[in-house]
Amino acid sequence: MTGSDVTRGGVEGARPGRDALTGARTGRRRRRRGRGEQAMVPDVEFSSYYGKPILNRPTWKPLDIAGYLYLGGLAGASSLLAAGAHVTGRPGLARAAKLGASGAISVSLAALVHDLGRPARFQNMLRIFKPTSPMNLGSWLLVGYVPLTVAAAAADVSGRHRIVGAAATAGAAALGPAVATYTAVLLSDTAVPSWHEGHREMPFVFAGSGATAAAGLALACAPWQETGPARRLAVLGAGLELGAFRLMKQRMGLAAEPYEQGKQQRLLRAAEALTAGGAALAAFAGRQGPRAGGALPMAYAGWRGLAGGRSRLLTVAAGAALLAGSAALRFGVFHAGVASAEDPKYTVVPQRERLEARARSDGR
Amino acid sequence: MTDDTTAPAAATGGDPVRGNLLFGPQPDVAGAAGYTDHPPRVGFFTDTSVCIGCKACEVACKEWNAIPEDGLELTGMSYDNTQGLGASTWRHVAFIEQRKPLGGQEPGVGHEDVDVFAAAGQLGSPAASPGQPAGSPSSPGPGATTPEPGSAPAGAPAGAISPVAPDGRTELRWLMSSDVCKHCTHAACLDVCPTGSLFRTEFGTVVVQQDICNGCGYCVPACPYGVIDQRRGDGRAWKCTLCYDRLGVGMEPACAKACPTDSIQFGPLDELRERAAARVAQLHAAGVPDARLYGEDPQDGVGGDSAFFLLLDEPEVYGLPPDPVVTTRDLPAMWRHAAAAAASLAAMAVVSFVRRPR
């Protein structure tokens, strides 16, 4: 429903041989900067109310809620690493993972409470138990999970109450995967097109991203000799995250477009590069072995003494890249959803197509 | 009252396409919410074909519910400066200026026997007639659309509105529509609220309890219509209550009470649906084929709305989603996928610890 208008510059948008209609305005025109050629495929035409969004924009603060998603994934997967390290006798890895899990989930809970505005408001979440509300279930999950991670970390650091610590470690590992993946349901159970349309694949993206973050933390903080499982988890997690994310965007249709625009595109590109690079670096550092540092030029000798050689440096760099990549992914997904809610196109066009497809099938 | 009606459905699953408690038709909404003896479900039928854009509903809503001011800036896009529904706008009148040869507002439909211009001509001076010369007290002012006698185009009766097209249709029309919370049969805001602050009333409507709302903002992106919003400086979520306080004492909501053209009609939903169907048939017979109902179908994505509309164009022209679906319809699938993802995360961790021979 494009139309023509008489402006000071003459007639705009007139189509010869048609009635000059000025109906409802079409959606926002995409700006094309620095391109010499016109796109062959015209922009999607659709009706809207002065380009105003249909959905109300999510009111969540990006730092609080995207940070909450990221730290939840980091903590949940760290609990798995902690339990594995505990069982297989890797005390350094276990301590790093337990401290990481308890620290991350505590900060994440603080971010959630900060987003609510008043701390006392959190207790309203626990008035009822409500499976249709992912946020309610998540609150109950955190109420169980946070004390377990803190108990596991405290027992590890203090060296006392070992049995309680082991039980808490096991309990946290049992809840950890749910903590890492429920946040995907939290986002998908909204009308925001770029979140809702990904509801099948997003839990896998978040599981993979949580795994790379936890592996990254372990690589950065645990003793080198014990980081073998973390390196393998980094590679597996990166594969799951990147693969599931590709699949998600393929299946989403128009709602995938916000992932390819603006600041979220930069964040997601960075996430892809950092995660893939970090996992590759972690695998490479693992193959080098702890003595690879011996083959270094003399210039690095000082570093060897400080940080345990080149492998140590590579491992820390890989860990940092994985942590940053996972964070960039969560912020990218968050911003893409907000962008899709702000443009009525992503609400109207798929729904209109759905209606027309239904009308066609009914007409047969 | 805070019990969630749809809670058992997520646990038991149910038919993913039709008929679980998260989705599909629900003839007795209040009964499903646990009210054993309850009044009939009530709602709004907003007939936009008779809306004159006076905004009396917006004002009455603000006044009755003591809603704070929501920004006094002029947007410059139309006569609409509230732009959309939000925490401090529970009724919103949309103005769409269309240059389309499709037939305009049809206030005369159903009132064929009343000559409003003749009646208007009688105002003020009982002796005056519509054909009086200009300058007399009862003549139309300079901005009036009634042409002066003698200057009317050929074929148009002097002193009457001159039709632009021979069939009486104008090439410009205003669409005006008063939007409001839809009070869905399956309300996404109510389903996702983690505190039970949103609840189903005995009238089948959806209301926020302000002393329990904790400001998590989850209902805001969950609403497929973009109705509920968080109020700045307050943090809590607010939306239309369908004047729950007035309903309780047998009164009609403030907006419907204030509407001078009965564009907003309040009543038991069954009765409103009958009235709406008759009105659409009447408009179709009068040559307005674009008239259609929006949100009244119990088979639609939200199980039908308590507040439904008669529109004269596609819903998206008014800023309404063409085919909204309650977000929790896919929740069983979401939990299944999340469980599978959690299992694969645990499996990856186990695989990582399996010692491989070097």
XYZ file of C-alpha atoms in Angstrom:
722
model
C 0.000 0.000 0.000
C 2.495 2.579 -1.064
C 1.088 5.825 -2.235
C 2.044 9.046 -3.866
C 2.139 12.445 -2.314
C 2.515 15.884 -3.740
C 5.378 17.560 -1.981
C 7.336 20.739 -2.523
C 9.747 18.738 -4.652
C 7.016 17.413 -6.914
C 5.045 14.193 -6.926
C 6.669 11.372 -4.997
C 5.983 7.697 -5.309
C 3.491 7.953 -8.151
C 2.856 4.793 -10.092
C 1.771 5.433 -13.685
C -1.544 3.981 -14.643
C -2.739 3.640 -11.079
C -4.840 5.729 -8.849
C -2.657 7.914 -6.722
C -3.372 6.507 -3.313
C -2.035 7.695 -0.049
C -2.987 4.966 2.293
C -1.361 3.968 5.488
C 2.320 4.573 5.334
C 4.571 1.648 4.731
C 7.218 0.665 7.209
C 10.437 2.436 7.808
C 12.636 2.770 4.829
C 15.921 1.076 5.273
C 18.807 3.411 4.892
C 21.443 2.292 2.454
C 24.677 4.089 2.909
C 27.672 4.013 0.656
C 26.207 1.702 -1.927
C 26.167 2.633 -5.561
C 23.563 0.176 -6.731
C 19.915 -0.291 -5.997
C 18.829 -3.510 -4.387
C 17.098 -5.766 -6.896
C 14.631 -7.053 -4.322
C 12.407 -4.258 -3.055
C 11.857 -3.833 0.665
C 8.930 -5.711 2.107
C 5.800 -3.611 1.835
C 3.399 -3.745 4.709
C 0.896 -1.546 6.432
C 1.522 -0.095 9.817
C 0.299 2.689 12.025
C 2.769 5.483 11.220
C 5.610 2.953 11.586
C 4.876 2.736 15.300
C 5.836 -0.550 16.976
C 2.971 -2.942 17.697
C 4.685 -4.579 20.644
C 5.820 -2.664 23.642
C 9.586 -2.639 23.917
C 11.030 -4.939 26.597
C 11.727 -2.740 29.598
C 14.609 -4.846 30.832
C 17.913 -3.084 31.273
C 20.465 -4.714 28.926
C 23.300 -4.864 31.446
C 21.098 -6.469 34.094
C 19.200 -8.990 32.018
C 21.758 -9.872 29.322
C 24.307 -10.051 32.144
C 21.910 -12.283 34.076
C 21.584 -14.627 31.099
C 25.350 -14.768 30.634
C 26.263 -15.343 34.271
C 23.535 -17.975 34.632
C 25.023 -19.941 31.754
C 28.534 -19.525 33.111
C 27.507 -20.725 36.569
C 25.371 -23.645 35.416
C 28.055 -25.160 33.225
C 30.753 -24.400 35.800
C 28.883 -26.552 38.305
C 29.179 -29.464 35.887
C 32.911 -28.868 35.508
C 33.228 -28.600 39.287
C 31.507 -31.915 39.888
C 33.532 -33.647 37.186
C 36.775 -32.265 38.555
C 35.729 -33.209 42.081
C 35.077 -36.812 41.047
C 38.161 -37.216 38.858
C 40.534 -35.703 41.370
C 41.411 -32.350 39.848
C 41.331 -30.102 42.940
C 42.539 -26.951 41.182
C 39.936 -27.163 38.435
C 37.251 -28.051 40.970
C 38.055 -25.027 43.120
C 38.112 -22.606 40.176
C 34.814 -23.956 38.868
C 33.100 -23.963 42.274
C 34.194 -20.419 43.047
C 33.253 -19.361 39.527
C 29.793 -20.888 39.794
C 28.992 -19.367 43.169
C 30.400 -15.968 42.246
C 28.686 -15.815 38.865
C 25.274 -16.919 40.093
C 25.412 -14.524 43.059
C 26.178 -11.582 40.788
C 23.483 -12.811 38.393
C 20.914 -12.889 41.180
C 22.006 -9.422 42.221
C 21.487 -8.229 38.631
C 17.969 -9.668 38.599
C 17.088 -8.022 41.891
C 18.612 -4.755 40.670
C 16.355 -4.909 37.607
C 13.322 -5.247 39.850
C 14.190 -1.950 41.508
C 13.640 -2.862 45.150
C 15.251 -5.965 46.714
C 12.107 -6.726 48.737
C 10.265 -7.291 45.487
C 12.107 -10.543 44.798
C 10.161 -12.358 47.490
C 6.950 -11.801 45.509
C 8.368 -14.297 42.996
C 8.111 -16.976 45.656
C 4.473 -16.380 46.569
C 3.371 -19.054 44.108
C 4.674 -21.900 42.012
C 3.712 -21.412 38.379
C 4.974 -23.624 35.534
C 3.617 -21.268 32.853
C 6.012 -18.567 34.012
C 9.652 -19.352 33.174
C 10.693 -16.493 35.432
C 8.830 -18.017 38.370
C 10.377 -21.435 37.777
C 13.772 -19.775 37.339
C 13.397 -18.020 40.688
C 12.648 -21.307 42.413
C 15.579 -22.888 40.582
C 17.890 -20.136 41.812
C 16.588 -20.427 45.354
C 17.735 -24.041 45.298
C 20.852 -23.560 43.234
C 22.518 -20.502 44.782
C 22.915 -21.975 48.306
C 24.273 -25.215 46.841
C 26.991 -23.437 44.857
C 27.893 -21.258 47.820
C 28.049 -24.287 50.126
C 30.190 -26.194 47.624
C 32.597 -23.274 47.241
C 32.747 -22.610 51.000
C 33.453 -26.253 51.819
C 36.173 -26.356 49.188
C 37.901 -23.190 50.347
C 37.638 -23.926 54.057
C 38.484 -27.605 53.664
C 35.855 -28.523 56.246
C 32.558 -30.404 56.007
C 33.829 -32.381 53.028
C 30.773 -34.610 52.790
C 28.418 -31.639 52.804
C 30.615 -30.003 50.197
C 30.545 -33.082 47.981
C 26.774 -33.327 48.273
C 26.378 -29.631 47.480
C 28.691 -30.024 44.478
C 26.596 -32.916 43.193
C 23.352 -31.040 43.806
C 24.619 -27.948 42.014
C 25.710 -30.093 39.073
C 22.242 -31.625 38.905
C 20.594 -28.197 38.738
C 23.346 -26.545 36.675
C 22.172 -27.588 33.187
C 18.662 -26.335 33.957
C 20.055 -23.008 35.206
C 22.041 -22.654 31.978
C 19.162 -23.434 29.600
C 15.971 -22.144 31.250
C 16.991 -18.588 30.367
C 16.388 -19.456 26.699
C 12.779 -20.305 27.581
C 12.607 -17.053 29.546
C 13.362 -15.112 26.357
C 11.381 -17.311 23.947
C 8.163 -17.188 25.966
C 7.509 -13.642 24.777
C 5.849 -12.138 21.719
C 9.190 -10.623 20.641
C 9.635 -12.120 17.154
C 13.396 -12.633 17.183
C 13.217 -14.382 20.558
C 10.022 -16.359 20.129
C 10.755 -17.740 16.671
C 14.003 -19.248 17.968
C 12.357 -21.171 20.790
C 13.454 -24.581 19.455
C 17.137 -23.841 18.986
C 17.840 -21.132 21.541
C 18.183 -23.518 24.518
C 20.929 -25.313 22.607
C 22.645 -22.030 21.754
C 22.544 -21.067 25.427
C 23.755 -24.524 26.534
C 26.712 -24.292 24.171
C 27.422 -20.726 25.177
C 27.289 -21.638 28.865
C 29.727 -24.493 28.227
C 32.223 -22.232 26.448
C 31.986 -19.613 29.192
C 32.571 -22.165 31.954
C 35.421 -23.728 29.984
C 36.859 -20.258 29.449
C 36.781 -19.482 33.156
C 38.433 -22.805 33.970
C 41.123 -22.291 31.321
C 41.869 -18.829 32.649
C 41.948 -19.719 36.338
C 42.725 -23.414 36.857
C 46.212 -24.963 36.848
C 47.257 -25.952 33.348
C 47.698 -29.644 34.072
C 44.065 -29.999 35.070
C 42.408 -28.104 32.220
C 42.077 -31.023 29.790
C 38.309 -31.454 30.343
C 37.777 -27.698 30.072
C 39.504 -27.651 26.693
C 37.340 -30.475 25.426
C 34.239 -28.783 26.815
C 35.282 -25.569 25.059
C 35.466 -27.332 21.696
C 32.183 -29.209 22.191
C 30.387 -26.129 23.510
C 31.629 -23.917 20.693
C 30.435 -26.482 18.166
C 26.985 -26.690 19.737
C 26.655 -22.932 20.158
C 27.735 -21.958 16.649
C 25.882 -24.808 14.966
C 22.624 -24.250 16.836
C 22.825 -20.498 16.239
C 23.260 -20.985 12.482
C 20.328 -23.400 12.430
C 18.213 -21.019 14.488
C 18.759 -18.134 12.080
C 18.022 -20.365 9.081
C 14.709 -21.511 10.477
C 13.505 -18.160 11.784
C 12.682 -16.549 8.452
C 12.200 -12.799 8.609
C 12.758 -12.723 12.377
C 16.421 -13.614 11.753
C 16.982 -10.249 10.099
C 17.523 -8.258 13.325
C 20.433 -10.557 14.126
C 22.145 -9.232 10.993
C 21.779 -5.534 11.742
C 23.178 -2.827 13.915
C 25.129 -3.284 17.094
C 23.819 -6.791 17.673
C 25.365 -7.876 14.394
C 28.748 -6.556 15.551
C 28.310 -8.279 18.912
C 27.328 -11.575 17.305
C 30.171 -11.442 14.770
C 32.549 -10.839 17.660
C 30.940 -13.669 19.614
C 31.414 -16.054 16.709
C 35.041 -15.059 16.188
C 35.917 -15.110 19.882
C 34.209 -18.443 20.563
C 35.621 -20.199 17.519
C 39.045 -18.624 18.053
C 39.051 -19.367 21.753
C 38.082 -22.998 21.226
C 40.703 -23.441 18.516
C 43.316 -21.819 20.727
C 42.344 -24.038 23.639
C 42.655 -27.152 21.484
C 45.994 -25.954 20.117
C 47.343 -25.146 23.574
C 46.345 -28.616 24.701
C 48.257 -30.233 21.899
C 51.344 -28.162 22.711
C 51.710 -29.800 26.086
C 53.092 -28.251 29.245
C 56.695 -28.514 28.130
C 56.210 -26.702 24.864
C 57.409 -23.640 26.674
C 60.879 -25.109 26.549
C 61.104 -24.465 22.838
C 60.497 -20.779 23.290
C 62.920 -18.085 22.345
C 64.868 -16.650 25.264
C 62.769 -13.467 25.208
C 59.862 -15.378 26.705
C 61.927 -17.006 29.397
C 60.819 -14.424 31.924
C 57.160 -15.140 31.184
C 57.844 -18.828 31.696
C 58.953 -18.160 35.176
C 55.955 -15.984 35.936
C 53.102 -17.764 34.270
C 54.344 -21.213 33.420
C 55.295 -20.752 29.798
C 53.722 -20.088 26.511
C 51.037 -22.727 26.910
C 49.905 -21.012 30.045
C 49.625 -17.738 28.185
C 47.781 -19.356 25.309
C 45.404 -21.037 27.700
C 44.613 -17.810 29.516
C 44.079 -16.031 26.199
C 41.766 -18.817 25.037
C 39.848 -18.621 28.290
C 39.443 -14.868 28.061
C 38.270 -15.135 24.446
C 35.699 -17.784 25.350
C 34.356 -15.744 28.273
C 34.094 -12.626 26.133
C 32.534 -14.552 23.243
C 29.817 -16.000 25.428
C 29.022 -12.583 26.890
C 28.881 -11.010 23.417
C 26.445 -13.703 22.295
C 24.011 -13.015 25.154
C 24.115 -9.265 24.616
C 23.713 -9.740 20.860
C 20.666 -11.981 21.277
C 19.184 -9.517 23.764
C 19.601 -6.504 21.510
C 18.315 -8.377 18.442
C 15.084 -9.116 20.296
C 14.658 -5.495 21.322
C 15.273 -4.385 17.732
C 12.664 -6.840 16.432
C 10.087 -5.552 18.914
C 10.711 -1.947 17.864
C 9.971 -2.506 14.164
C 6.360 -3.440 13.353
C 7.561 -5.221 10.224
C 8.725 -8.246 12.185
C 5.336 -8.527 13.852
C 3.092 -7.819 10.882
C 4.739 -9.529 7.912
C 5.022 -13.091 9.319
C 1.515 -12.898 10.792
C 0.080 -11.589 7.539
C 1.822 -14.395 5.637
C 0.434 -16.910 8.107
C -3.096 -15.564 7.631
C -2.802 -15.651 3.858
C -1.409 -19.192 3.874
C -4.327 -20.266 6.068
C -6.820 -18.546 3.756
C -5.278 -20.322 0.772
C -5.435 -23.733 2.420
C -9.014 -23.122 3.536
C -9.982 -22.096 0.033
C -8.875 -25.400 -1.446
C -7.692 -15.332 43.100
C -4.020 -15.504 42.403
C -4.120 -19.146 41.421
C -3.045 -19.645 37.880
C -5.627 -21.423 35.846
C -3.304 -22.631 33.169
C -0.661 -24.027 35.475
C -1.639 -27.702 35.204
C -1.458 -27.593 31.419
C 2.273 -27.059 31.260
C 2.827 -30.033 33.488
C 0.528 -32.365 31.613
C 1.291 -31.114 28.136
C -1.847 -31.495 26.101
C -2.714 -31.130 22.491
C -0.062 -28.854 21.017
C -2.367 -27.561 18.307
C -5.797 -27.251 19.865
C -7.549 -27.634 23.115
C -4.979 -27.493 25.876
C -5.441 -24.977 28.642
C -2.742 -22.748 27.202
C -4.448 -22.281 23.873
C -7.685 -22.712 21.989
C -11.329 -21.936 22.715
C -12.387 -21.623 26.336
C -16.146 -21.109 26.736
C -16.054 -20.466 30.484
C -12.995 -18.398 31.283
C -13.947 -17.408 34.810
C -15.080 -20.973 35.550
C -11.709 -22.316 34.379
C -10.087 -19.809 36.735
C -11.899 -21.381 39.661
C -14.988 -19.220 40.076
C -17.825 -21.645 40.661
C -20.593 -19.074 40.720
C -19.777 -16.041 38.657
C -21.444 -13.330 36.557
C -21.319 -13.619 32.755
C -18.119 -12.684 30.955
C -18.202 -9.020 30.019
C -16.270 -6.960 27.546
C -16.103 -4.133 25.060
C -17.335 -4.030 21.504
C -15.619 -1.041 19.920
C -17.396 -0.095 16.704
C -14.844 2.114 14.986
C -17.260 2.957 12.174
C -19.009 5.402 14.477
C -15.944 6.667 16.363
C -15.570 10.422 15.945
C -12.144 10.657 17.568
C -13.278 12.881 20.405
C -10.996 11.149 22.940
C -13.645 11.339 25.614
C -12.774 7.702 26.439
C -9.102 8.559 26.941
C -9.996 11.405 29.243
C -12.661 9.504 31.165
C -10.236 6.618 31.692
C -7.542 8.952 32.993
C -9.974 10.721 35.263
C -11.632 7.675 36.748
C -8.474 5.644 37.246
C -6.321 8.617 38.298
C -3.662 7.785 35.727
C -0.742 10.211 35.716
C 0.156 12.376 32.757
C 2.163 10.496 30.140
C 4.079 13.166 28.309
C 2.715 16.295 26.721
C 4.895 16.418 23.639
C 3.298 16.817 20.217
C 4.328 14.065 17.856
C 3.270 15.819 14.694
C 2.211 12.578 13.028
C -1.561 12.977 13.302
C -4.169 14.080 15.801
C -2.868 11.220 17.913
C -0.343 12.355 20.482
C -0.526 9.388 22.810
C 0.757 7.086 20.049
C -0.050 3.778 21.653
C -1.187 1.928 24.734
C 1.146 2.002 27.701
C 1.431 2.165 31.463
C -0.297 5.547 31.592
C -2.511 5.235 28.509
C -5.217 2.601 28.910
C -7.391 3.912 26.112
C -5.750 5.168 22.942
C -7.531 6.740 19.994
C -5.809 6.097 16.686
C -6.270 8.510 13.774
C -5.591 7.302 10.247
C -6.012 9.700 7.353
C -6.588 7.748 4.177
C -7.023 8.911 0.628
C -8.824 5.850 -0.622
C -11.997 5.615 -2.680
C -13.415 3.034 -0.356
C -16.242 4.669 1.460
C -15.818 6.646 4.607
C -17.251 6.737 8.054
C -20.908 5.845 7.710
C -22.608 7.554 10.585
C -25.855 7.561 8.623
C -26.095 3.788 8.472
C -29.032 2.769 10.555
C -30.273 6.322 10.914
C -31.782 6.786 7.459
C -34.829 8.499 8.842
C -32.901 11.275 10.574
C -31.701 14.314 8.629
C -28.917 15.540 10.911
C -28.254 18.644 8.856
C -31.827 19.670 8.957
C -31.748 19.048 12.668
C -28.521 21.045 13.034
C -30.056 23.899 11.101
C -32.770 24.110 13.676
C -30.296 24.588 16.511
C -30.366 27.906 18.239
C -33.200 29.421 16.198
C -36.279 27.269 15.912
C -37.576 29.242 12.959
C -34.425 28.955 10.826
C -34.337 26.698 7.805
C -31.242 25.115 6.166
C -31.639 27.167 3.029
C -31.228 30.574 4.670
C -28.790 33.005 3.016
C -25.247 33.489 4.388
C -24.789 36.025 7.105
C -27.866 35.080 9.000
C -27.297 33.710 12.528
C -28.009 30.108 11.609
C -25.913 29.941 8.441
C -22.869 27.689 8.372
C -19.580 29.296 9.358
C -16.680 29.805 6.963
C -15.247 26.352 7.692
C -18.454 24.424 7.233
C -18.615 21.732 4.599
C -22.116 22.616 3.536
C -21.873 24.673 0.348
C -23.778 27.870 0.062
C -26.938 27.752 -1.963
C -26.217 28.354 -5.603
C -22.552 27.397 -5.361
C -23.244 23.706 -5.007
C -21.997 21.532 -7.878
C -24.441 20.253 -10.449
C -26.350 17.268 -9.273
C -25.946 18.122 -5.629
C -28.924 19.523 -3.838
C -28.336 23.012 -2.541
C -27.553 23.149 1.135
C -26.589 19.491 1.334
C -23.179 17.805 1.470
C -21.751 17.547 -2.023
C -20.672 14.017 -2.807
C -17.300 13.813 -4.497
C -18.109 10.636 -6.340
C -21.473 9.877 -7.916
C -22.053 6.955 -5.559
C -21.678 9.174 -2.556
C -18.217 7.976 -1.601
C -15.513 10.369 -0.633
C -11.915 10.005 -1.659
C -10.613 10.880 1.761
C -11.586 9.153 4.918
C -10.586 9.243 8.496
C -10.315 6.019 10.387
C -10.584 6.530 14.094
C -10.380 3.734 16.562
C -10.221 3.604 20.323
C -7.809 0.836 21.324
C -7.741 -0.844 24.709
C -6.462 -3.951 26.508
C -8.083 -6.973 24.867
C -8.561 -9.028 28.063
C -7.657 -12.182 26.111
C -9.153 -15.595 26.804
C -5.570 -16.850 27.011
C -3.692 -13.856 28.341
C 0.062 -14.083 27.834
C 0.696 -11.392 30.454
C -1.202 -13.402 33.047
C 0.471 -16.674 32.045
C 4.040 -15.383 32.352
C 3.587 -13.229 35.477
C 5.923 -14.808 38.040
C 4.212 -13.336 41.092
C 0.513 -14.010 40.477
C 0.033 -10.265 40.459
C -2.007 -10.551 37.265
C -5.206 -12.454 37.842
C -8.472 -13.398 36.155
C -11.504 -11.684 37.635
C -14.941 -13.217 38.063
C -15.989 -11.205 34.982
C -13.382 -13.015 32.855
C -11.159 -9.931 32.616
C -7.453 -9.594 33.450
C -6.299 -7.235 36.199
C -2.944 -6.361 37.819
C -2.784 -6.287 41.610
C -0.541 -3.326 42.237
C 0.531 -4.359 45.735
C 1.965 -7.621 44.396
C 3.456 -6.565 41.049
C 7.214 -6.637 41.565
C 8.225 -4.775 38.436
C 9.957 -7.661 36.670
C 8.543 -6.426 33.369
C 7.981 -9.922 31.986
C 4.390 -9.186 30.945
C 5.551 -6.309 28.725
C 7.264 -8.316 25.946
C 4.847 -11.219 26.482
C 1.764 -9.282 25.362
C 1.225 -9.906 21.629
C -0.793 -6.675 21.364
C 1.692 -4.349 23.059
C -0.781 -3.252 25.729
C 0.733 -3.564 29.183
C 3.788 -1.507 30.078
C 5.989 -0.571 32.985
C 5.562 2.901 34.448
C 8.748 4.889 34.770
C 9.655 5.945 38.254
C 7.252 3.362 39.591
C 8.606 0.199 38.007
C 5.325 -1.659 38.199
C 3.203 -2.792 35.277
C -0.109 -1.099 34.551
C -2.919 -1.593 32.084
C -6.692 -1.341 31.640
C -8.637 -3.041 34.423
C -11.915 -2.796 32.485
C -12.843 -0.625 35.486
C -12.966 -3.621 37.828
C -14.017 -1.288 40.630
C -17.011 -0.043 38.634
C -18.010 -3.525 37.444
C -18.138 -4.708 41.023
C -20.970 -2.295 41.800
C -22.855 -2.887 38.570
C -21.627 0.154 36.660
C -20.197 0.219 33.167
C -16.541 1.194 32.564
C -15.736 4.894 32.407
C -14.758 4.920 28.734
C -17.980 3.263 27.572
C -19.978 5.591 29.802
C -18.282 8.638 28.318
C -18.476 7.595 24.646
C -20.924 9.990 22.978
C -21.549 7.860 19.866
C -21.717 4.431 21.489
C -18.632 3.477 19.551
C -17.542 1.767 22.764
C -20.225 -0.634 23.895
C -20.004 -2.541 27.143
C -21.957 -5.620 28.113
C -22.027 -9.404 28.405
C -19.748 -10.810 25.723
C -22.350 -13.090 24.130
C -24.704 -10.192 23.660
C -21.943 -7.987 22.250
C -21.004 -10.658 19.731
C -24.572 -10.824 18.469
C -24.759 -7.079 18.238
C -21.426 -6.934 16.409
C -22.437 -9.586 13.878
C -25.622 -7.665 13.131
C -23.694 -4.427 12.729
C -21.218 -6.015 10.278
C -24.071 -7.453 8.243
C -25.696 -4.034 8.214
C -22.505 -2.338 7.014
C -21.917 -4.968 4.331
C -25.488 -4.462 3.112
C -24.873 -0.716 3.063
C -21.887 -1.193 0.751
C -18.953 -1.131 3.166
C -17.322 -4.461 2.301
C -14.181 -3.653 4.318
C -16.024 -3.842 7.614
C -14.774 -6.795 9.630
C -14.613 -7.905 13.220
C -11.256 -8.241 14.939
C -10.588 -10.287 18.045
C -14.056 -11.768 18.509
C -13.276 -15.260 17.143
C -12.835 -17.849 19.941
C -10.798 -19.921 17.481
C -8.054 -17.311 17.076
C -4.551 -17.342 18.538
C -5.583 -15.959 21.906
C -8.908 -17.786 22.207
C -10.894 -14.650 21.479
C -10.815 -11.305 23.243
C -13.119 -9.718 25.764
C -12.505 -6.448 23.951
C -13.070 -6.787 20.231
C -13.400 -4.324 17.400
C -15.228 -3.550 14.202
C -12.585 -2.294 11.797
C -12.848 -0.743 8.355
C -9.407 -1.815 7.155
C -6.687 -4.373 7.908
C -5.797 -4.576 11.616
C -2.173 -3.534 11.010
C -3.403 -0.188 9.614
C -4.671 0.549 13.126
C -1.451 -0.711 14.754
C -2.970 -4.059 15.702
C -1.235 -7.393 14.982
C -3.004 -9.280 12.166
C -2.792 -12.744 13.730
C -1.668 -12.610 17.357
C -0.909 -15.844 19.192
C -0.622 -16.253 22.949
C 3.091 -16.710 23.595
C 2.587 -19.601 26.004
C 1.036 -21.774 23.285
C 4.524 -23.059 22.504
C 5.596 -23.348 26.129
C 5.407 -27.179 26.351
C 7.648 -27.364 23.267
C 9.987 -24.799 24.789
C 10.384 -26.754 28.021
C 10.984 -29.950 26.030
C 13.705 -28.299 23.970
C 15.250 -26.763 27.081
C 15.293 -30.171 28.751
C 16.978 -31.684 25.701
C 19.509 -28.862 25.682
C 20.196 -29.318 29.405
C 20.729 -33.035 28.807
C 23.156 -32.333 25.992
C 25.059 -29.883 28.181
C 25.396 -32.548 30.868
C 26.419 -35.090 28.239
C 29.095 -32.754 26.893
C 30.476 -32.334 30.395
C 30.605 -36.117 30.917
C 32.311 -36.615 27.552
C 34.850 -33.942 28.458
C 35.885 -35.869 31.543
C 36.177 -39.240 29.840
C 39.913 -39.815 29.732
C 41.041 -40.479 26.239
C 44.260 -42.393 25.483
C 47.032 -40.135 24.264
